[in-house]
mmCIF file of C-alpha atoms in Angstrom:
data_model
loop_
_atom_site.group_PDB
_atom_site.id
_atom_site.type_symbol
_atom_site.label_atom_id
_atom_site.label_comp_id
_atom_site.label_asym_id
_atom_site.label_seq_id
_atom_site.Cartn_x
_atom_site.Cartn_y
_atom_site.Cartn_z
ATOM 1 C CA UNK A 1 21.466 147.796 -139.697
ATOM 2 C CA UNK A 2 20.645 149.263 -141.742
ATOM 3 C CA UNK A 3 18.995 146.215 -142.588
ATOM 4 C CA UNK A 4 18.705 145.670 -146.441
ATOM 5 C CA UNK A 5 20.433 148.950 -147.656
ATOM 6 C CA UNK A 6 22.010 147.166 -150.940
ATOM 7 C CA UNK A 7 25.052 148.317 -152.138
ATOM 8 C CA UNK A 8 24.387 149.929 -155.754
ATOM 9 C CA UNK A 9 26.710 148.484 -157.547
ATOM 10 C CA UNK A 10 28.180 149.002 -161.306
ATOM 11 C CA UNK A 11 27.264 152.497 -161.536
ATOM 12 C CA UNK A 12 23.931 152.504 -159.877
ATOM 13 C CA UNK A 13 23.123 156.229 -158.539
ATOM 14 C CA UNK A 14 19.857 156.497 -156.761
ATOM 15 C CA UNK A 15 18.552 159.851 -155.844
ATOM 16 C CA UNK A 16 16.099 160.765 -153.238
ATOM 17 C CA UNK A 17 14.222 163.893 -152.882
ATOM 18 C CA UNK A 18 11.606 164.546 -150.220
ATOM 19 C CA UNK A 19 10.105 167.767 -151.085
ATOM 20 C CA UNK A 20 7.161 169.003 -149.164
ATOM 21 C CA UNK A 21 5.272 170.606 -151.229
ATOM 22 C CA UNK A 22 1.743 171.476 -148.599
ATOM 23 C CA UNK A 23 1.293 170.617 -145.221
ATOM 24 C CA UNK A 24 0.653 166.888 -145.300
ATOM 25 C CA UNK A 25 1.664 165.945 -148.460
ATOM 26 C CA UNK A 26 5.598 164.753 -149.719
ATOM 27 C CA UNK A 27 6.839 164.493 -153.199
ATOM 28 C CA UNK A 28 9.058 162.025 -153.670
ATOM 29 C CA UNK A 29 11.345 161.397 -157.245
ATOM 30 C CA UNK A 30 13.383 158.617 -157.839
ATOM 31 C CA UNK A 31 16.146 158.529 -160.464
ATOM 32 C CA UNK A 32 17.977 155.239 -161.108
ATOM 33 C CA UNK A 33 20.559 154.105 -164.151
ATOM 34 C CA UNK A 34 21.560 150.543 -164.370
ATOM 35 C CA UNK A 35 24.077 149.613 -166.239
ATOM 36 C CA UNK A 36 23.927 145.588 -166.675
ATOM 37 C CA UNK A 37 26.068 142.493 -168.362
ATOM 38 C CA UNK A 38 23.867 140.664 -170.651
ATOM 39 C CA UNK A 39 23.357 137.093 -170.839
ATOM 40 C CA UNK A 40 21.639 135.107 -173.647
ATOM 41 C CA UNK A 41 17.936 135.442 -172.935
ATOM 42 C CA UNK A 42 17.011 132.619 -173.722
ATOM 43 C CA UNK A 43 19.313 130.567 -171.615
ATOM 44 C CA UNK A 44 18.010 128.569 -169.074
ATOM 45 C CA UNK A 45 20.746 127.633 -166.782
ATOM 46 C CA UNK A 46 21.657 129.980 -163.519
ATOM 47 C CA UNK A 47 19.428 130.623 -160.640
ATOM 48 C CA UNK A 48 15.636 130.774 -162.374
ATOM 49 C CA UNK A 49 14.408 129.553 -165.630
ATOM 50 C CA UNK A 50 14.756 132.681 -168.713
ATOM 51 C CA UNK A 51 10.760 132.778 -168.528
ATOM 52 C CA UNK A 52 10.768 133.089 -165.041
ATOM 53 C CA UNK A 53 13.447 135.694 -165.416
ATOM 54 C CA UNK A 54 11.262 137.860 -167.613
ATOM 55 C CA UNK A 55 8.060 137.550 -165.697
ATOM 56 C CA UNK A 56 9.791 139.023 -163.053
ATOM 57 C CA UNK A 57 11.150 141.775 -164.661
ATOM 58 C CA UNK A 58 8.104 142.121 -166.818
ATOM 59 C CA UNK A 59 6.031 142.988 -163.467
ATOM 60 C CA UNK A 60 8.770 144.664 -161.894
ATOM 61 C CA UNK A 61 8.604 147.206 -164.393
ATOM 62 C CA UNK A 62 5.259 148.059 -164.306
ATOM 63 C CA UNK A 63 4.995 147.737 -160.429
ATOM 64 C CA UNK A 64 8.275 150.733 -159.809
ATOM 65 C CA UNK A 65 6.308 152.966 -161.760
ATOM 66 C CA UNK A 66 3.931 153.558 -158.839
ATOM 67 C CA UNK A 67 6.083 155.684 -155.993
ATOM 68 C CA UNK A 68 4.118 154.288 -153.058
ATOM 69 C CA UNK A 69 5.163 150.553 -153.901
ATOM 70 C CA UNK A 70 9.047 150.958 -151.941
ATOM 71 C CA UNK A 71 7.520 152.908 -148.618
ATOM 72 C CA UNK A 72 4.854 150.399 -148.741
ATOM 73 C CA UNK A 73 7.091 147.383 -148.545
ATOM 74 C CA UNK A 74 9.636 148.931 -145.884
ATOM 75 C CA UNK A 75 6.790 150.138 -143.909
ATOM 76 C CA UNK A 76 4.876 146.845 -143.676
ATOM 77 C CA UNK A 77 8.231 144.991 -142.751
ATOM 78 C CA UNK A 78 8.926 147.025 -139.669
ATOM 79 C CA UNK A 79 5.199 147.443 -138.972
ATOM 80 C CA UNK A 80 5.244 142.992 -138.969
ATOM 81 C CA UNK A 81 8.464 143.368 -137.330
ATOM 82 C CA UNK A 82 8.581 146.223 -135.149
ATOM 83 C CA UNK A 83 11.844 144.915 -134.136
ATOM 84 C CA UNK A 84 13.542 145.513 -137.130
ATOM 85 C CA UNK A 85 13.050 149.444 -137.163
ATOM 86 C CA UNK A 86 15.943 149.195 -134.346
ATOM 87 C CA UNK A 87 18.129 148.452 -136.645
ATOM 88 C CA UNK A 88 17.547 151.419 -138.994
ATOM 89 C CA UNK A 89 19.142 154.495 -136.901
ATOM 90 C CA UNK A 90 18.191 156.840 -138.447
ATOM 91 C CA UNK A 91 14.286 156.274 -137.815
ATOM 92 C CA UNK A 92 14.798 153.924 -135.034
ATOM 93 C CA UNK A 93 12.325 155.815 -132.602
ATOM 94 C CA UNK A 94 9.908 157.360 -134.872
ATOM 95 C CA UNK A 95 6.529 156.419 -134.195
ATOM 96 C CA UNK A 96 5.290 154.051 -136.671
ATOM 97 C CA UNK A 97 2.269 156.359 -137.685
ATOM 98 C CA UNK A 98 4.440 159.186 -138.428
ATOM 99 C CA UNK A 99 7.063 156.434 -141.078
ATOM 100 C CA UNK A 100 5.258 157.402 -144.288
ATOM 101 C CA UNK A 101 6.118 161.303 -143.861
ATOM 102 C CA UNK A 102 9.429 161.007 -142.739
ATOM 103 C CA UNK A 103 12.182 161.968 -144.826
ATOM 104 C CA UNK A 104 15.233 159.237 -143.449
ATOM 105 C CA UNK A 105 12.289 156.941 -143.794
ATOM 106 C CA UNK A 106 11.703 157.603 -147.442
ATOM 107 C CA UNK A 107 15.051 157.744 -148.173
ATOM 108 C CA UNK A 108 16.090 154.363 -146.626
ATOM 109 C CA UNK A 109 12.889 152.863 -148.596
ATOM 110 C CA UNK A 110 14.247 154.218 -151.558
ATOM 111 C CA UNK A 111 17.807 153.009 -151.475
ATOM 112 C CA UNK A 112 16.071 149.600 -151.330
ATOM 113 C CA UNK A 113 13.963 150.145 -154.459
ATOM 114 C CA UNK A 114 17.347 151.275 -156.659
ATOM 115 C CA UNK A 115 18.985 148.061 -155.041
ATOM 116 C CA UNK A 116 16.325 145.503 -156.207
ATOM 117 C CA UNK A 117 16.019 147.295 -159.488
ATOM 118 C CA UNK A 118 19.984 146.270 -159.648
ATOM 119 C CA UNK A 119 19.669 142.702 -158.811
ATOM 120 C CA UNK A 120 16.764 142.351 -161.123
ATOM 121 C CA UNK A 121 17.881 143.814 -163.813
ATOM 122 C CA UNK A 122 20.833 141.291 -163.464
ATOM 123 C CA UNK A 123 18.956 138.509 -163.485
ATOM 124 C CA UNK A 124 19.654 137.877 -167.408
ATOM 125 C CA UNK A 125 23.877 137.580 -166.162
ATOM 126 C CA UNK A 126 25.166 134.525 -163.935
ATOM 127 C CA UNK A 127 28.104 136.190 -163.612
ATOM 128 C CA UNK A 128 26.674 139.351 -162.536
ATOM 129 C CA UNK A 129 24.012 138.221 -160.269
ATOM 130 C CA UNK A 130 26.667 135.544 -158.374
ATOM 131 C CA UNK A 131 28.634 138.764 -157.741
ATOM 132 C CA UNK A 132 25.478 140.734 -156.601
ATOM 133 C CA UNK A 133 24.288 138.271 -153.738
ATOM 134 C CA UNK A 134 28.058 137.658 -152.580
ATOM 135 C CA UNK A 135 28.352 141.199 -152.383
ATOM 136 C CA UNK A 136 24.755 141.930 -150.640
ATOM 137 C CA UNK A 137 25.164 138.546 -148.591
ATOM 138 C CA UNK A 138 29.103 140.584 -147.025
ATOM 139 C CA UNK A 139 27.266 143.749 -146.573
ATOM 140 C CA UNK A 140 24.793 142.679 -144.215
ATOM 141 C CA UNK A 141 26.444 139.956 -142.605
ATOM 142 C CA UNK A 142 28.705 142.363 -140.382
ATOM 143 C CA UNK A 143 25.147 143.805 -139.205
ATOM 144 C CA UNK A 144 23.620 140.507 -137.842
ATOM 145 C CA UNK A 145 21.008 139.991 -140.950
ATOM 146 C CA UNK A 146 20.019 136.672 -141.063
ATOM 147 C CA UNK A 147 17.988 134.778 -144.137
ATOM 148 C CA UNK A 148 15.186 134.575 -142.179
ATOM 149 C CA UNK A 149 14.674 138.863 -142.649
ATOM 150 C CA UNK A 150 15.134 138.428 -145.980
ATOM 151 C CA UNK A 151 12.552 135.673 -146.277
ATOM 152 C CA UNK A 152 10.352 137.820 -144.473
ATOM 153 C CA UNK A 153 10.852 140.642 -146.250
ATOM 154 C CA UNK A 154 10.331 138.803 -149.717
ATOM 155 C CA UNK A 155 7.122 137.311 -148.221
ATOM 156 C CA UNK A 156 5.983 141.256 -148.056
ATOM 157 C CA UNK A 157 6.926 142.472 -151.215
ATOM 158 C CA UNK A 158 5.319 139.991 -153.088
ATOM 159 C CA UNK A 159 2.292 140.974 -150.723
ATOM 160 C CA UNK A 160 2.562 144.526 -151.818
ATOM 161 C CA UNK A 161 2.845 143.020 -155.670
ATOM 162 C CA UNK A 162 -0.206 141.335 -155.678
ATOM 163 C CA UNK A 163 -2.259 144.383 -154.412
ATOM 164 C CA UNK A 164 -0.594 147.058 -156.947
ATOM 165 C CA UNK A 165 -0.484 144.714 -159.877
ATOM 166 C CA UNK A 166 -4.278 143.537 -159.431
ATOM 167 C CA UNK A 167 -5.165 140.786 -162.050
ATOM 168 C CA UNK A 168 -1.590 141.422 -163.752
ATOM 169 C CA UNK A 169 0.162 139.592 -160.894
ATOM 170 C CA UNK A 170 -0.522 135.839 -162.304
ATOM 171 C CA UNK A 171 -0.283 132.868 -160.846
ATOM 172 C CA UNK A 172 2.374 132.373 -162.989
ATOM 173 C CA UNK A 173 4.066 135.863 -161.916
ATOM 174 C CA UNK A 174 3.932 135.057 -158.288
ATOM 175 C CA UNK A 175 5.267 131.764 -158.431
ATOM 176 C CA UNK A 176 8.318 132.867 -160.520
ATOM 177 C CA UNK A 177 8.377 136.138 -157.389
ATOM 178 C CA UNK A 178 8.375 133.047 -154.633
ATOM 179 C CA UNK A 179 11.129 130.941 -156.846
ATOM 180 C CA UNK A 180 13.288 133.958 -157.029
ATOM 181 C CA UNK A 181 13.320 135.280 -153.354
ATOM 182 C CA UNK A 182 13.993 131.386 -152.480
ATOM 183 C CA UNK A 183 17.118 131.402 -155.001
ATOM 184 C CA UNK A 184 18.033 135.468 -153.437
ATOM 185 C CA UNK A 185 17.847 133.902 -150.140
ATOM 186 C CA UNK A 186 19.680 130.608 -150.658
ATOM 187 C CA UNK A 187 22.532 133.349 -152.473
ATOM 188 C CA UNK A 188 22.938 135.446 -149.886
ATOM 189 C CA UNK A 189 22.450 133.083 -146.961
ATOM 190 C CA UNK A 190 26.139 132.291 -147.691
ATOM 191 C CA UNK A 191 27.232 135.068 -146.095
ATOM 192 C CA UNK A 192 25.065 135.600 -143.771
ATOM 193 C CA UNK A 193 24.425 134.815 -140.499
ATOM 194 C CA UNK A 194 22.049 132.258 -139.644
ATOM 195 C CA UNK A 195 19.756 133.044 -135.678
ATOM 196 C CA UNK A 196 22.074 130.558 -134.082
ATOM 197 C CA UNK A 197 25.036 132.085 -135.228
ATOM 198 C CA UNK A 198 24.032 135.274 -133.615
ATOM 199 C CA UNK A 199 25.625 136.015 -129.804
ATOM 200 C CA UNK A 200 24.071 137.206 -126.780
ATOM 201 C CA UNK A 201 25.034 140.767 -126.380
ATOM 202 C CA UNK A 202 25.837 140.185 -122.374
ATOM 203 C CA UNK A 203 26.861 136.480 -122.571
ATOM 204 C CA UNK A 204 28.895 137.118 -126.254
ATOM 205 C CA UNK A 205 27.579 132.798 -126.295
ATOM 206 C CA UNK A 206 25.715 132.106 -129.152
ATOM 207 C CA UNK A 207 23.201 129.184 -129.269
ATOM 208 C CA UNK A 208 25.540 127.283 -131.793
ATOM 209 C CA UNK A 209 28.367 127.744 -129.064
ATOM 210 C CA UNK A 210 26.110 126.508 -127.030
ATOM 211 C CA UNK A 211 24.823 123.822 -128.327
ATOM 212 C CA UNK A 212 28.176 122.363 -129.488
ATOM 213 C CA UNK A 213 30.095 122.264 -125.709
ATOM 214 C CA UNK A 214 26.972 120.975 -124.397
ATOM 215 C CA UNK A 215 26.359 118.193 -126.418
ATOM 216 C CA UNK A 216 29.844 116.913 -126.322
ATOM 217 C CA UNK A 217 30.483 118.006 -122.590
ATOM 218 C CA UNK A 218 27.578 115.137 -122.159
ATOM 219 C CA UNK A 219 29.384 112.851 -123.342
ATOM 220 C CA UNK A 220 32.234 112.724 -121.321
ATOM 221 C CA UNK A 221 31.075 114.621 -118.024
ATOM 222 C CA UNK A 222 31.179 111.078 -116.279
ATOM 223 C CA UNK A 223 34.445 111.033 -116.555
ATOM 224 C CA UNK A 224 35.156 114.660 -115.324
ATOM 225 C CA UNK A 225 36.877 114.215 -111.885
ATOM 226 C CA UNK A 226 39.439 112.331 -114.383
ATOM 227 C CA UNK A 227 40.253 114.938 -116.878
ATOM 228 C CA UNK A 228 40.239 117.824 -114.540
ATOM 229 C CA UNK A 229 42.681 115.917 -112.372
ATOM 230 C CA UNK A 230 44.851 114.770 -115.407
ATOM 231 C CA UNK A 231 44.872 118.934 -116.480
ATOM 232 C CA UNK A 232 46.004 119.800 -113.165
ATOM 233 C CA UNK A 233 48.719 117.635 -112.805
ATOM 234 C CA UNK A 234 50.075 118.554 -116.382
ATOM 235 C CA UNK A 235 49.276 122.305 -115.126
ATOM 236 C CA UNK A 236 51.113 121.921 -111.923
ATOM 237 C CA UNK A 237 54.455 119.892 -114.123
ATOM 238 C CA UNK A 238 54.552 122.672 -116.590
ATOM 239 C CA UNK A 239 54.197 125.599 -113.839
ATOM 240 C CA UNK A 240 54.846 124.573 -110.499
ATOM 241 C CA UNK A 241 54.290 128.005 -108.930
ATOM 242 C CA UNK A 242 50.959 127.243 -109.458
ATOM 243 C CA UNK A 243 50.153 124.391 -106.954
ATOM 244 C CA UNK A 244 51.440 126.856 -104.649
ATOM 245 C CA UNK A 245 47.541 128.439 -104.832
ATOM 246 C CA UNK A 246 46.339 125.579 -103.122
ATOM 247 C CA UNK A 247 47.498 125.414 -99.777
ATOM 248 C CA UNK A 248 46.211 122.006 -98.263
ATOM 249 C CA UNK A 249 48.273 120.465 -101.247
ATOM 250 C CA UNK A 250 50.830 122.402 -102.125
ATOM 251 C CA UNK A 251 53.802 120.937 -100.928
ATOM 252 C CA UNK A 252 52.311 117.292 -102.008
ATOM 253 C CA UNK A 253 54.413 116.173 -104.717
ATOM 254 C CA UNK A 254 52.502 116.259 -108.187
ATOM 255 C CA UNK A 255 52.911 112.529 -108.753
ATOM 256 C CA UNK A 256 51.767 111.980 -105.436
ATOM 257 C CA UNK A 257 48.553 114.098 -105.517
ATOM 258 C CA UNK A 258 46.525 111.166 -106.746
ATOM 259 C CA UNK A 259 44.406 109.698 -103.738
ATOM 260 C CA UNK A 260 45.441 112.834 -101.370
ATOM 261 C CA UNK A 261 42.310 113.621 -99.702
ATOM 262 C CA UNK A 262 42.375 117.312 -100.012
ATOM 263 C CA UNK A 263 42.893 117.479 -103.878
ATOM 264 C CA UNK A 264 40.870 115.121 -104.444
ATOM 265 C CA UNK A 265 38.032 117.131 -102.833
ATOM 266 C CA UNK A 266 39.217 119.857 -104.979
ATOM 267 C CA UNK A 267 39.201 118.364 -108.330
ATOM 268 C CA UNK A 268 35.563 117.839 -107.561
ATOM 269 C CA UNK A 269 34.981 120.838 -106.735
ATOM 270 C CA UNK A 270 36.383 122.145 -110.084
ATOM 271 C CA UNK A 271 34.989 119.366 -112.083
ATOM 272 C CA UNK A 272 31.511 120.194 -110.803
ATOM 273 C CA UNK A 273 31.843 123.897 -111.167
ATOM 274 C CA UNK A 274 32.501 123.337 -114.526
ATOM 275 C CA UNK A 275 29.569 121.267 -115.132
ATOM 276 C CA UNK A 276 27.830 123.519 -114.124
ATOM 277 C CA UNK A 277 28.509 126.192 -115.628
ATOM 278 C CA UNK A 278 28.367 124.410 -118.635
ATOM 279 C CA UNK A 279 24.738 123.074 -117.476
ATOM 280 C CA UNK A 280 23.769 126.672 -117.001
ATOM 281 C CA UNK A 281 25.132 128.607 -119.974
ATOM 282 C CA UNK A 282 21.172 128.670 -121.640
ATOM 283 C CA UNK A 283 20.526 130.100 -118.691
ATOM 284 C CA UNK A 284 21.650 134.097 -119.143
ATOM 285 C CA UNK A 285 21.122 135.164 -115.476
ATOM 286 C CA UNK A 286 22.565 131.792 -114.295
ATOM 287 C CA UNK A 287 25.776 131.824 -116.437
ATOM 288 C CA UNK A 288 26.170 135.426 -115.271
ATOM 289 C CA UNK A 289 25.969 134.642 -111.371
ATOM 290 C CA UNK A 290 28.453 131.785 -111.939
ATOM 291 C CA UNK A 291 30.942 133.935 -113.823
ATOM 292 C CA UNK A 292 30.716 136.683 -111.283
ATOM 293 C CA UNK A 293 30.584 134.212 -108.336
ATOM 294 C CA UNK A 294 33.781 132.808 -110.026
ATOM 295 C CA UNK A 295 35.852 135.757 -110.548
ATOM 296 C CA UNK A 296 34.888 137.177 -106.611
ATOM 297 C CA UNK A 297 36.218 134.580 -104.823
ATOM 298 C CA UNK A 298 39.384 133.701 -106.942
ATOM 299 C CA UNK A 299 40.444 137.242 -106.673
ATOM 300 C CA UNK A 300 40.162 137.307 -103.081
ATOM 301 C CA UNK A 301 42.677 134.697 -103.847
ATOM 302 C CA UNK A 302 45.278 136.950 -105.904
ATOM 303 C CA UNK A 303 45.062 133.936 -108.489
ATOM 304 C CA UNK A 304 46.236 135.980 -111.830
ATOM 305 C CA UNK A 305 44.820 135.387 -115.438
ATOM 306 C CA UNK A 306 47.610 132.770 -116.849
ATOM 307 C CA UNK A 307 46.342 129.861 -114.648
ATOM 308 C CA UNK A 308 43.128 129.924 -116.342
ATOM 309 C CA UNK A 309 44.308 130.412 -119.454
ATOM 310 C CA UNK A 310 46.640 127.411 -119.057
ATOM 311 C CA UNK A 311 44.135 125.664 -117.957
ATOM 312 C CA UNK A 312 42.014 126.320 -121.109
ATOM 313 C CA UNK A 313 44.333 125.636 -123.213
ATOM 314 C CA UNK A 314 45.276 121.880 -121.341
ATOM 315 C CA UNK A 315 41.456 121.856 -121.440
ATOM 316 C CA UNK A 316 41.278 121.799 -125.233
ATOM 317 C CA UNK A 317 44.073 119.169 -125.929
ATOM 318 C CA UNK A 318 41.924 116.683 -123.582
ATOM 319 C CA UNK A 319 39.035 117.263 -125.501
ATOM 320 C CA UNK A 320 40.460 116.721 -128.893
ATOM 321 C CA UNK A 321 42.517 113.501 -127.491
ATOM 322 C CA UNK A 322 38.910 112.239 -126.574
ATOM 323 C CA UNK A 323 37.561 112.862 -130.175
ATOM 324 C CA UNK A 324 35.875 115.970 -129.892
ATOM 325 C CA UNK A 325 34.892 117.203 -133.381
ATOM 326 C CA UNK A 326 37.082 119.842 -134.561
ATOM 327 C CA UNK A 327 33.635 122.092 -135.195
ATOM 328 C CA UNK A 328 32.988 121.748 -131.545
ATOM 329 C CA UNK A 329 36.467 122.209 -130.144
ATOM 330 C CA UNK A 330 35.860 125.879 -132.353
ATOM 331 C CA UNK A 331 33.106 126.275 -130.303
ATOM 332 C CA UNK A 332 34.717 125.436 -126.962
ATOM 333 C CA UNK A 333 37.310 127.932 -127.907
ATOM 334 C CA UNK A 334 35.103 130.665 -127.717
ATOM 335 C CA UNK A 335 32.913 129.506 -124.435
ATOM 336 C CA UNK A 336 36.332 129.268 -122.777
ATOM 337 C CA UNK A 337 37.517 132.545 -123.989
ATOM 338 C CA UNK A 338 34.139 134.073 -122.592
ATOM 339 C CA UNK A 339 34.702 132.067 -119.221
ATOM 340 C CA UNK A 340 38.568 133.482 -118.737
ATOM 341 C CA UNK A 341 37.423 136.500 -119.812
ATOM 342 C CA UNK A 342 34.627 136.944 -117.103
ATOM 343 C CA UNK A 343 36.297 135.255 -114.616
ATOM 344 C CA UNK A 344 39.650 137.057 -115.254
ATOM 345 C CA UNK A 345 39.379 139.973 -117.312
ATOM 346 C CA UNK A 346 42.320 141.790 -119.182
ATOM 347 C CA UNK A 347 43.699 144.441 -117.175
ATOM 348 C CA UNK A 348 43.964 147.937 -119.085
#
């Protein structure tokens, strides 16, 4: 990702040196400068409350002192989510028991610590700290972070708090910890993309997509004989080379197609093809078999990309004249676009 390397911002230089100094053992040193806007401390507008501000930088402090508290936190995050580590190339494969020694490892845990020392020692500027979480919220979106990491990794460090800071991590201490990873998370989750939001690698759907053309596909598929038919005809006016694909019809003038046996049997055939392909886009493997089923036999047929494209677009103006939502005809967009695409892809 690599998931949760902050951007140090307003002169923040963080450097990381792995020295091994025995077999077995690694020195580590950490050098960080901050350089901060202040705020009124006593102020208690913004994101947390001023006392909750300086509880948290109170045991922040003390808690960075120890150099085990940043590879602990990284380490039990991809150890509870072994499917993060993935996302960090650079120690993507390394066994899990071998993290703690690693140098890319250490370094990537590091980076993290100089970034949380920067948005905590912002917490005392509105300004600043708006800027901070816009700007960490844009970094990560681009990588496919979603709030729910961040959530997860807050839910860690404050585990890894509580055990270094003993009897100094209050009640008080860890609620204003919990109130502030909420308010980081709620920041950032501006930016950032939520699980649904995400798309299938193969499929390029996501489950918003998804959701969106399925929901309002149910409410008109009754009716989808009708609208396919009324987008051929339009298809067939505006390009009459077209109709010339379908041989059982294609000297049937367009205003005459309706009640013609033969095109009627193949506006149901289209209708239901769509349907389901619609029906089956949760299904991965299904949606796949259609699309590939669908581009085989039309290009037996020599039927080129503009048809379907055309027909997409037509597509799109019916749905909107029946009141689909403009948030779902954004959606439709993009399942079509994956649809023409299989079906018909761009010749390079």
């Amino acid at each position: 990702m690599a998931s949760f390397k902050i951007a140090l911002l307003l002169g923040v230089i963080a450097f990381v040196n792995a020295c091994s100094q025995a077999p077995g053992t690694t020195t580590t040193t950490v050098t960080t400068t901050v350089t901060t806007v202040s705020a009124d401390d006593g102020s208690e507008a913004g994101l947390l409350s001023a006392h909750e501000r300086s509880l948290i930088r109170k045991t922040w402090d003390q808690a960075k002192k120890d150099g085990d508290v940043a590879p602990q936190v990284l380490f039990r995050f991809v150890k509870a989510h072994p499917e993060y580590q993935k996302m960090f190339s650079k120690f993507a494969n390394v066994p899990q028991s071998e993290l703690l020694s690693n140098g890319n490892f250490l370094a990537q845990a590091y980076t993290i610590l100089a970034g949380l020392n920067v948005v905590i020692q912002s917490l005392f500027s509105q300004e600043l700290m708006a800027n901070q979480l816009n700007a960490l919220g844009g970094a990560h979106q681009p990588r496919g972070a979603t709030p729910v990491m961040f959530e997860q990794f807050g839910g860690i460090l404050e585990e890894v708090l509580a055990e270094e800071l003993g009897s100094g991590f209050t009640a008080e201490a860890r609620q204003a910890w919990k109130n502030g990873i909420a308010a980081l998370v709620a920041g950032i989750a501006k930016n950032l993309k939520k699980a649904e939001d995400l798309a299938d690698p193969q499929t390029k759907l996501t489950p918003h997509q998804i959701q969106d053309v399925q929901r309002s596909w149910e409410n008109i598929r009754n009716g989808r004989n009708a609208l396919v038919s009324s987008i051929f005809v339009k298809l067939f006016k505006e390009t009459p080379r077209i109709q010339k694909f379908f041989a059982k019809f294609a000297n049937v003038a367009v205003d005459s197609l309706a009640g013609n046996a033969e095109y009627e049997k193949q506006i149901a055939l289209v209708a239901d093809r769509l349907d389901t392909m619609i029906s089956a886009m949760g299904d991965k493997l299904q949606l796949l078999g259609n699309i590939n089923y669908m581009r085989y036999t039309h290009t037996e047929r020599g039927i080129p990309r503009s048809p379907w494209e055309d027909f997409s677009r037509l597509l799109l103006d019916v749905l909107g004249s029946k009141g689909v939502s403009s948030d779902d005809l954004d959606s439709w967009k993009g399942v079509l676009a994956v649809f023409v695409n299989g079906v018909s892809p761009i010749k390079k």
